[in-house]
PDB file of C-alpha atoms in Angstrom:
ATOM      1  CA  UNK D  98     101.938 127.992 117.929  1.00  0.00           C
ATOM      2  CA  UNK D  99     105.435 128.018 119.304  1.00  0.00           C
ATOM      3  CA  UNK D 100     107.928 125.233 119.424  1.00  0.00           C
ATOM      4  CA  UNK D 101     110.163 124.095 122.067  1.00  0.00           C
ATOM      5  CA  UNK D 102     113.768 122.589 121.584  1.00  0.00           C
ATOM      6  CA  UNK D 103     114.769 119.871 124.076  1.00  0.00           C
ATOM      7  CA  UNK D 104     118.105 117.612 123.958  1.00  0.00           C
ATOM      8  CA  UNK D 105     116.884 114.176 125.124  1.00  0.00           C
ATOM      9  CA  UNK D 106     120.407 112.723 124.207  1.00  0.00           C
ATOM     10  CA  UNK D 107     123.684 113.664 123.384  1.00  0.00           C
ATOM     11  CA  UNK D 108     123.320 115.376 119.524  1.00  0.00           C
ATOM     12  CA  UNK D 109     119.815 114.482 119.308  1.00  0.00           C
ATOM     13  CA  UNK D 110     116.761 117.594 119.647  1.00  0.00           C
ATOM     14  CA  UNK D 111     113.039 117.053 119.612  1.00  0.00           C
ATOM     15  CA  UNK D 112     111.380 119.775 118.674  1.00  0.00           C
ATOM     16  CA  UNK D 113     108.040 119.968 120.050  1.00  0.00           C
ATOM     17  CA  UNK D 114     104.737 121.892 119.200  1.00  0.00           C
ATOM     18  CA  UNK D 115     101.037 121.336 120.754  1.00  0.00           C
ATOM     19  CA  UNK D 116      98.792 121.329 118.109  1.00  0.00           C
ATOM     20  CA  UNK D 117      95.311 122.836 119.789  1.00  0.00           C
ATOM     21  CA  UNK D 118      92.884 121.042 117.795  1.00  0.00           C
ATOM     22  CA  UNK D 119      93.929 117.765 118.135  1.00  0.00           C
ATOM     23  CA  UNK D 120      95.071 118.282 122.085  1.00  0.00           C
ATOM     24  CA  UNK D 121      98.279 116.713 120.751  1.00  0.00           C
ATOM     25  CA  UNK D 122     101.925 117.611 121.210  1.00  0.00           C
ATOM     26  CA  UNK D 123     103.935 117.081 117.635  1.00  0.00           C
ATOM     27  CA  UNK D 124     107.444 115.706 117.827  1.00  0.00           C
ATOM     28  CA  UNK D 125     110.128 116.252 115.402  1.00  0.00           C
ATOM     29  CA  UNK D 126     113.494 114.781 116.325  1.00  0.00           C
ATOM     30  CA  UNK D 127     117.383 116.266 114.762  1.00  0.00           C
ATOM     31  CA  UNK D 128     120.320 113.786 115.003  1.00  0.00           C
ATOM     32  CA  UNK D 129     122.951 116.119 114.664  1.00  0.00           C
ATOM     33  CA  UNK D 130     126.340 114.808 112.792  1.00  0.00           C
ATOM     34  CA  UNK D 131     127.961 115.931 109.548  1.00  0.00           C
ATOM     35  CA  UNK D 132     125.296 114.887 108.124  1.00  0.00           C
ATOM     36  CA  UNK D 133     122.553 116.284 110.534  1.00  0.00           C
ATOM     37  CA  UNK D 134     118.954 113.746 110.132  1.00  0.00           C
ATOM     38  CA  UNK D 135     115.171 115.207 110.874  1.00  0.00           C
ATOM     39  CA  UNK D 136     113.359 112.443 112.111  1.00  0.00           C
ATOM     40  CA  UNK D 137     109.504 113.704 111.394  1.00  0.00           C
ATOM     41  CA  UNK D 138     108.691 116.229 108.687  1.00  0.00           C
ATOM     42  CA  UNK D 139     105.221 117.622 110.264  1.00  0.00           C
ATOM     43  CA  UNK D 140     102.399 119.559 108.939  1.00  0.00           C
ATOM     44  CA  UNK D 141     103.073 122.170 106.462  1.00  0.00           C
ATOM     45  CA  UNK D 142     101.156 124.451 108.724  1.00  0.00           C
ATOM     46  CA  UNK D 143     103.860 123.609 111.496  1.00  0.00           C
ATOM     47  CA  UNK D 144     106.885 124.091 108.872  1.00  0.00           C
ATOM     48  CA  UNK D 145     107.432 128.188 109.650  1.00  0.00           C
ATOM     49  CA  UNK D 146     107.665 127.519 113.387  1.00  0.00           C
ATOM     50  CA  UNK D 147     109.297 124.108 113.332  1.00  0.00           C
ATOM     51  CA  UNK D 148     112.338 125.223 111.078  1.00  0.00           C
ATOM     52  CA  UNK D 149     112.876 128.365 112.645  1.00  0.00           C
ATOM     53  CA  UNK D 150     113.760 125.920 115.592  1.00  0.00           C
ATOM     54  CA  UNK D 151     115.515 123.696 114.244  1.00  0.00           C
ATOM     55  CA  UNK D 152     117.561 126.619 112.274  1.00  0.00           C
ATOM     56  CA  UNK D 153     118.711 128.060 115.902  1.00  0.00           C
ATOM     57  CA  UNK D 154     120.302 124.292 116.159  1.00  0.00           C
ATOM     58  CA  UNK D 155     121.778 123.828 112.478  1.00  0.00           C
ATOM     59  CA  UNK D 156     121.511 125.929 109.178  1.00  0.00           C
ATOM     60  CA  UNK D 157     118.883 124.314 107.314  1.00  0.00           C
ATOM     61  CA  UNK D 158     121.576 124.169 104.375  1.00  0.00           C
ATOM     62  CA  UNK D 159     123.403 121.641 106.630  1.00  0.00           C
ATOM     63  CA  UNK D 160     120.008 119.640 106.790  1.00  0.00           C
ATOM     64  CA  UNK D 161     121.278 115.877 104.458  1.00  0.00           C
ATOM     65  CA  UNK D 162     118.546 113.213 105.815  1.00  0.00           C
ATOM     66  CA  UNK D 163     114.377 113.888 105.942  1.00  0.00           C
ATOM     67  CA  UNK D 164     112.928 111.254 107.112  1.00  0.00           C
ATOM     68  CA  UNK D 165     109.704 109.727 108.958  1.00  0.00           C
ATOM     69  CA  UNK D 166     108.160 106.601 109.900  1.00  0.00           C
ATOM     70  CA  UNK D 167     105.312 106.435 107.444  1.00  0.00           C
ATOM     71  CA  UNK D 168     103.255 108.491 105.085  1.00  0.00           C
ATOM     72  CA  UNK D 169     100.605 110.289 106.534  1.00  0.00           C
ATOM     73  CA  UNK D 170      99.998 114.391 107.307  1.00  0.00           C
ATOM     74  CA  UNK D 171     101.731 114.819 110.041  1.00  0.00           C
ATOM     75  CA  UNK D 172     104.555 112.659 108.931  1.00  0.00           C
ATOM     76  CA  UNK D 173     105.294 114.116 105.581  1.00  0.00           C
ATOM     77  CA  UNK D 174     103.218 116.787 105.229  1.00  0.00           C
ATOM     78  CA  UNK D 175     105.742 119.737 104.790  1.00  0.00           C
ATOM     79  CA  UNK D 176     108.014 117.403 102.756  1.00  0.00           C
ATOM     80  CA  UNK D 177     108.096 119.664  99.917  1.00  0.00           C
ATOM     81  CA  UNK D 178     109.189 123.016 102.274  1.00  0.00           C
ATOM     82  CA  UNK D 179     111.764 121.153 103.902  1.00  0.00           C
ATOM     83  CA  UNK D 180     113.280 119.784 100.551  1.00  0.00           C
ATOM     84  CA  UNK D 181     113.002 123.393  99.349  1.00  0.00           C
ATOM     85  CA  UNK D 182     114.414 125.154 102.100  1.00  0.00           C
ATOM     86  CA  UNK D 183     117.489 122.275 102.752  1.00  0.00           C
ATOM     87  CA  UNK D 184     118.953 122.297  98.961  1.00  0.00           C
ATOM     88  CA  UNK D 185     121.487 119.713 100.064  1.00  0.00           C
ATOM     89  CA  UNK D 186     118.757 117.083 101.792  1.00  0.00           C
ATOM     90  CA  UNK D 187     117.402 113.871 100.585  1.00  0.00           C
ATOM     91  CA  UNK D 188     114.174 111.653 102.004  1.00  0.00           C
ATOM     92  CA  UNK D 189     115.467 108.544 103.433  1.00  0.00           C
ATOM     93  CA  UNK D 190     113.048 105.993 103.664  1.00  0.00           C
ATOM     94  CA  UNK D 191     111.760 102.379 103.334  1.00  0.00           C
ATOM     95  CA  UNK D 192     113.149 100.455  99.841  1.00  0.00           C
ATOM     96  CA  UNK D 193     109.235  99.576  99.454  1.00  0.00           C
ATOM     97  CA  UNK D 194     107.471 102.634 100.416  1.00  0.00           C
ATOM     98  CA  UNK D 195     109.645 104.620  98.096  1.00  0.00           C
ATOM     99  CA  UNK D 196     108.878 102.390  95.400  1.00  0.00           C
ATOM    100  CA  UNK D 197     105.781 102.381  96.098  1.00  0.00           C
ATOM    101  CA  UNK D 198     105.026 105.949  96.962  1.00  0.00           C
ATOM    102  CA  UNK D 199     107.312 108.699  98.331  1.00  0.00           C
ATOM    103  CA  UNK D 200     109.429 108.743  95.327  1.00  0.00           C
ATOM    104  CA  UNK D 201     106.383 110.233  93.387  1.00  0.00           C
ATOM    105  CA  UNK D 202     106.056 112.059  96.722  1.00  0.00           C
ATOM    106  CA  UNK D 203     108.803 113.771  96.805  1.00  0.00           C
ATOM    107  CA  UNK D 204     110.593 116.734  94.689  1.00  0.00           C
ATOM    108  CA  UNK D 205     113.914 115.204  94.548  1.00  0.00           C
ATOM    109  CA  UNK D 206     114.417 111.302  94.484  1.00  0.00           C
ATOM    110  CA  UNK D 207     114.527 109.578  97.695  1.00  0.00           C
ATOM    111  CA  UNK D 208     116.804 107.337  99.332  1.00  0.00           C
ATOM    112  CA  UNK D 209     115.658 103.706  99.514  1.00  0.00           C
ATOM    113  CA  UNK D 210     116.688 101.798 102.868  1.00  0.00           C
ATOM    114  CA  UNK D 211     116.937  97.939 103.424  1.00  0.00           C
ATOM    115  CA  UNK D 212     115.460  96.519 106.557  1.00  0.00           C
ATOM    116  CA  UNK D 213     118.423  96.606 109.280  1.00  0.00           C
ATOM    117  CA  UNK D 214     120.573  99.263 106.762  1.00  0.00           C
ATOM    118  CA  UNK D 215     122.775 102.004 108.604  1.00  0.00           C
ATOM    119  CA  UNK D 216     123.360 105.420 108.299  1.00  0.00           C
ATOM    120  CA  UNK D 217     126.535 106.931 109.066  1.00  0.00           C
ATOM    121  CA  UNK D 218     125.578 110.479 110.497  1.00  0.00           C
ATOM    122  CA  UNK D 219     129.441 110.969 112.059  1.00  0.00           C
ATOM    123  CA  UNK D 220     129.705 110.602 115.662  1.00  0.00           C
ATOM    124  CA  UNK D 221     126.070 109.172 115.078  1.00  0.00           C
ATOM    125  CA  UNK D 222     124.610 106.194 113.363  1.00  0.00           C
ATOM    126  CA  UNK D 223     120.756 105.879 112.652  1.00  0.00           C
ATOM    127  CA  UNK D 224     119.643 102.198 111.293  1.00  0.00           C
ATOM    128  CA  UNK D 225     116.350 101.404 109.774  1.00  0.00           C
ATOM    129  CA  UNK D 226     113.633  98.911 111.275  1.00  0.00           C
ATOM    130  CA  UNK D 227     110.873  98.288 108.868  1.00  0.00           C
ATOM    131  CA  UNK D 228     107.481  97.744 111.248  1.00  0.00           C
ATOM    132  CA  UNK D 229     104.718  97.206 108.432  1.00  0.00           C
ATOM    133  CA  UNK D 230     101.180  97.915 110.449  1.00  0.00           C
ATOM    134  CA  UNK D 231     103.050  98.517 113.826  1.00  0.00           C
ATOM    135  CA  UNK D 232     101.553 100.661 114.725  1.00  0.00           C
ATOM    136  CA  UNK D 233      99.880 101.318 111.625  1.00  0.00           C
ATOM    137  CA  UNK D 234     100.748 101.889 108.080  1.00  0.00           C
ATOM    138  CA  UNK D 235     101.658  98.831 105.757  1.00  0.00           C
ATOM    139  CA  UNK D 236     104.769 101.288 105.450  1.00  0.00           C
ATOM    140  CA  UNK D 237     105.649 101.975 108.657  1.00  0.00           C
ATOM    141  CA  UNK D 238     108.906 102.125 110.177  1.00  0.00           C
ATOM    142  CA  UNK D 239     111.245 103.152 112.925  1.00  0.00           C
ATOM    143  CA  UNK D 240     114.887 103.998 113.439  1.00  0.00           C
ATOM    144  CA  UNK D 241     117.358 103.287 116.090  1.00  0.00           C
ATOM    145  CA  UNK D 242     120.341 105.176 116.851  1.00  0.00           C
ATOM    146  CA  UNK D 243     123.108 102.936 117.949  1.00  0.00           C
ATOM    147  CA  UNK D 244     125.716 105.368 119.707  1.00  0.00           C
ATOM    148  CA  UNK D 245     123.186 107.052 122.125  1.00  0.00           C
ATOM    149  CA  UNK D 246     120.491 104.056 121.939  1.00  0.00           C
ATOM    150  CA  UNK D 247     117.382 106.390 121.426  1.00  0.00           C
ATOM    151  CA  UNK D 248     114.483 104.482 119.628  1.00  0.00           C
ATOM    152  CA  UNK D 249     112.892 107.145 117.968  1.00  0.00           C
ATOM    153  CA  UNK D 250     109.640 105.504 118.372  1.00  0.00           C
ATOM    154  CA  UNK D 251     106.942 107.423 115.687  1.00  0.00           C
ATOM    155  CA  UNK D 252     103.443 107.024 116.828  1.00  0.00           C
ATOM    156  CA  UNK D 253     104.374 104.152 119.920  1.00  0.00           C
ATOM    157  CA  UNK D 254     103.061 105.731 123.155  1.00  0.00           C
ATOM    158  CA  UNK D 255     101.335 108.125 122.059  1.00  0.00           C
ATOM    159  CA  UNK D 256      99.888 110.096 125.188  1.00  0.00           C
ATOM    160  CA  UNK D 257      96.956 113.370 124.610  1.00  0.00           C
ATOM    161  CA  UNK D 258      97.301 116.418 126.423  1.00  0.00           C
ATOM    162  CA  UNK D 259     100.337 119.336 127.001  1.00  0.00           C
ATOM    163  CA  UNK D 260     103.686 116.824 128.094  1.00  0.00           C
ATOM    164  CA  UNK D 261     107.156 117.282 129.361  1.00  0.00           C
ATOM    165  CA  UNK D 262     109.693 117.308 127.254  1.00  0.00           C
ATOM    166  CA  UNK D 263     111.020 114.282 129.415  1.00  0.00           C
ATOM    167  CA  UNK D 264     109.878 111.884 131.371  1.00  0.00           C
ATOM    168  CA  UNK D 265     110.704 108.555 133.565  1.00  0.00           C
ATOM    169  CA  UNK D 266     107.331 108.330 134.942  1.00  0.00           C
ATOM    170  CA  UNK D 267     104.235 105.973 133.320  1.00  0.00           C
ATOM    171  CA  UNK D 268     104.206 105.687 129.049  1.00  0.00           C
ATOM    172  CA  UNK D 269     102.304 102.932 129.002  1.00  0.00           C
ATOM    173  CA  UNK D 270      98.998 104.006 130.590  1.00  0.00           C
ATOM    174  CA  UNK D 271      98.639 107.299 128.543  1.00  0.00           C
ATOM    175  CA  UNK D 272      99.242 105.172 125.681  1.00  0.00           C
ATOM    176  CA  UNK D 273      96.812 102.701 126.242  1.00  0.00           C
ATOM    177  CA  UNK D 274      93.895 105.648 126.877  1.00  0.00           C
ATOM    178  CA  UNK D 275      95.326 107.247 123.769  1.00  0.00           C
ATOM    179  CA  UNK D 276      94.340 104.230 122.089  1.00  0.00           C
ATOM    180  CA  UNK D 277      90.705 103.670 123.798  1.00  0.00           C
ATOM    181  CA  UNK D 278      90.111 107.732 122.118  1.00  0.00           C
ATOM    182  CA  UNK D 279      91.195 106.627 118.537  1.00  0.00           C
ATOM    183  CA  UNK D 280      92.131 102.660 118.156  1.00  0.00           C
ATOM    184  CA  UNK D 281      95.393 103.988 115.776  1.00  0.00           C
ATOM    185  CA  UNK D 282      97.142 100.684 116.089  1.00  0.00           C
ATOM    186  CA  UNK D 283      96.666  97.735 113.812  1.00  0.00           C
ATOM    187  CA  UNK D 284      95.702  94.521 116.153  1.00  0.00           C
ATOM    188  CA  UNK D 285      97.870  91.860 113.963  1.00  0.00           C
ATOM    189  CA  UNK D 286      99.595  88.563 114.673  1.00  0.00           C
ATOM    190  CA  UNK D 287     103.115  90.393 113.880  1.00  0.00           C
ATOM    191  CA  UNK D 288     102.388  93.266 116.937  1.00  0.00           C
ATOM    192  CA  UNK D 289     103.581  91.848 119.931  1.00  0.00           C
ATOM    193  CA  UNK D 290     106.385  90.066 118.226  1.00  0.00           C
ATOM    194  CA  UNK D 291     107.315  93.553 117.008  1.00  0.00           C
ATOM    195  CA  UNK D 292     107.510  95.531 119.812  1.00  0.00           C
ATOM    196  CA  UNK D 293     109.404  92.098 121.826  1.00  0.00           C
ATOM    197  CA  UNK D 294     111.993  92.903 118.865  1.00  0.00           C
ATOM    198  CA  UNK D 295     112.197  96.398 119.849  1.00  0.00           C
ATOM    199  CA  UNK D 296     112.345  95.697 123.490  1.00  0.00           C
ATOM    200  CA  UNK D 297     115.676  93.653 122.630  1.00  0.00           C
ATOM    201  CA  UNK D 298     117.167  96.780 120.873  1.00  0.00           C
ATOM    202  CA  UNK D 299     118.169  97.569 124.408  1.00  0.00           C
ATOM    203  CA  UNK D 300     117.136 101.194 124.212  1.00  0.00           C
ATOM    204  CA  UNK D 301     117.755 103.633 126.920  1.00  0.00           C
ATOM    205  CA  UNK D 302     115.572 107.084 125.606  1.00  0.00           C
ATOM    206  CA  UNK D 303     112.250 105.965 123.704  1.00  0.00           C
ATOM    207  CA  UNK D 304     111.173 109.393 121.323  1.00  0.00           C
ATOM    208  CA  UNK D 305     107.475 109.415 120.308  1.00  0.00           C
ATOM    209  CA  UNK D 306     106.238 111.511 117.940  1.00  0.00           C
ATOM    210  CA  UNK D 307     103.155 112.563 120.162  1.00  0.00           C
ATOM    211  CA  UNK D 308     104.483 112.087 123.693  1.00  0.00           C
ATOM    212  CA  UNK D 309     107.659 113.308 126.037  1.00  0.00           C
ATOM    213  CA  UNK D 310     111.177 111.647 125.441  1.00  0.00           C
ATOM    214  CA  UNK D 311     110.940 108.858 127.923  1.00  0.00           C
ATOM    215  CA  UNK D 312     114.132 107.786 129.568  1.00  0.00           C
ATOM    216  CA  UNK D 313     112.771 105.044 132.109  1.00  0.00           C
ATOM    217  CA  UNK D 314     112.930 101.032 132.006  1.00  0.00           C
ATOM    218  CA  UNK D 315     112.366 101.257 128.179  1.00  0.00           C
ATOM    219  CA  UNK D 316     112.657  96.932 127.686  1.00  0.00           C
ATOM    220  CA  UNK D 317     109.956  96.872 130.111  1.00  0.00           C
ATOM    221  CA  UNK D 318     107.850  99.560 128.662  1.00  0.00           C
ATOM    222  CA  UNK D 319     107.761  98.098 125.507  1.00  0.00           C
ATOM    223  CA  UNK D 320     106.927  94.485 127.056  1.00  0.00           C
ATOM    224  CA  UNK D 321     104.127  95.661 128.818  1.00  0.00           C
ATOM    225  CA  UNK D 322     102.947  97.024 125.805  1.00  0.00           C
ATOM    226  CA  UNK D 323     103.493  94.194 124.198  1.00  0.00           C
ATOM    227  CA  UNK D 324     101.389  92.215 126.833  1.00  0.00           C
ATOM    228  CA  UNK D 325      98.467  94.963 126.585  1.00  0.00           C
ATOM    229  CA  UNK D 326      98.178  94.647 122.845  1.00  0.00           C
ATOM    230  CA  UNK D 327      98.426  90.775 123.034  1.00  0.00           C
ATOM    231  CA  UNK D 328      95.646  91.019 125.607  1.00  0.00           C
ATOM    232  CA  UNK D 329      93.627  93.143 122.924  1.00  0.00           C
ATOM    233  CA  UNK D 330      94.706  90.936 119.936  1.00  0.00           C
ATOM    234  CA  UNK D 331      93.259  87.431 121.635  1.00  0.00           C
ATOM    235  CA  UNK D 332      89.885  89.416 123.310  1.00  0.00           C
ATOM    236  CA  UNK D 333      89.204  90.448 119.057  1.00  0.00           C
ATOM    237  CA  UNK D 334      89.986  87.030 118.204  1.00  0.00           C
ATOM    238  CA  UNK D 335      88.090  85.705 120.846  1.00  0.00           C
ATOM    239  CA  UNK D 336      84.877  88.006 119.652  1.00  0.00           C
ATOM    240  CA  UNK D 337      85.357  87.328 116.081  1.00  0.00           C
ATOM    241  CA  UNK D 338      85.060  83.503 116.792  1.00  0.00           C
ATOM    242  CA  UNK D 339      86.888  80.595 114.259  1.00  0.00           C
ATOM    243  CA  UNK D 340      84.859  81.292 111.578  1.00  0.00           C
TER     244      UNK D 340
END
């Protein structure tokens, strides 16, 4: 497997590897700053690949920030490698989850982050948007960076198949088919209001973990979402019935 390094904004790489057995491309995003941020750990059986990459952008030593949007395999898996291999690097996560979980998780303790905290990177400023179940995960969350307003969006449009790094054309479609193959997200009340909150971020690059950068009409890519899950939500409440 090889991995390919893209800069969808300024300072900020996604490092992307199709994983064959899952016809899925894996994202892993670098905010680059004095204190340089990996957005996405990956599979430990993408970690040899993944930070040679991201070593040809910054020495792994320089690495201070691991983070992800919630704990599953392809999140976290390679935690442990990348702790190992960046001696100077702390997980940076949810107050909640690492109560809860990731500090047992983890080799070295992690950072806890408030809902709304930021994180002064330099030039660069990452904050923290906690997202229980959206898309899934009672952990889940998301973070913004302000100066180059890239949502770096975790599992949100995910789209199947070999992608472009980048793209302005349809998210929304390929997401919604991604979701008839697997039904990953979490049909709650708090969904659409979610993703309206994330529309009003004002975001100009959207960076899915399993998907190209997409550097369209982001507000109205995440309404339209928004509307498609709502859509899904009231059909499933509709079946279900009021008892």
């Amino acid at each position: 497997m090889d991995t390919t390094t893209t800069e969808i904004a300024p300072d900020i790489y996604r490092f992307s590897t199709y994983f064959d057995a899952a016809n899925l491309v894996m994202n892993q995003y670098l905010v680059d700053g004095d204190e340089p941020l990996l957005f996405h750990l990956g599979y430990r059986a993408l970690f040899p690949t993944v930070s040679d990459a991201v070593g040809r952008v910054v020495p792994l030593e320089r690495l201070r920030w691991l983070a992800f949007g919630h704990v599953e395999a392809d999140e976290c898996g390679s935690m442990a490698s990348w702790l190992a291999a960046a001696p100077n690097a702390e997980v940076a996560h949810g107050a909640l989850a690492c109560f809860v979980q990731v500090g047992d998780l983890a080799d070295r303790p992690p950072r806890p982050l408030q809902d709304g905290e930021v994180m002064e990177l330099g030039e660069r400023r990452v904050r923290q948007i906690d997202t229980p179940h959206v898309p899934h995960g009672w952990d889940a969350c998301l973070m913004f960076e302000e100066s180059t307003s890239t949502l770096l969006c975790g599992d949100l449009f995910t789209a199947f198949g070999r992608q472009p790094a980048v793209t302005d054309a349809d998210v929304v479609g390929p997401a919604l088919q991604a979701e008839e193959m697997g039904n990953p997200t979490a049909l709650t009340p708090t969904l659409t209001p979610t993703l309206w909150s994330l529309a009003d971020l004002g975001a100009t690059t959207l960076a899915p973990m399993h998907g190209p950068a997409f550097t369209g009409d982001c507000r109205a890519a995440l309404h339209d979402l928004a509307a498609a899950y709502g859509e899904r939500f009231d059909a499933e409440c509709d079946r279900l019935g009021p008892d």
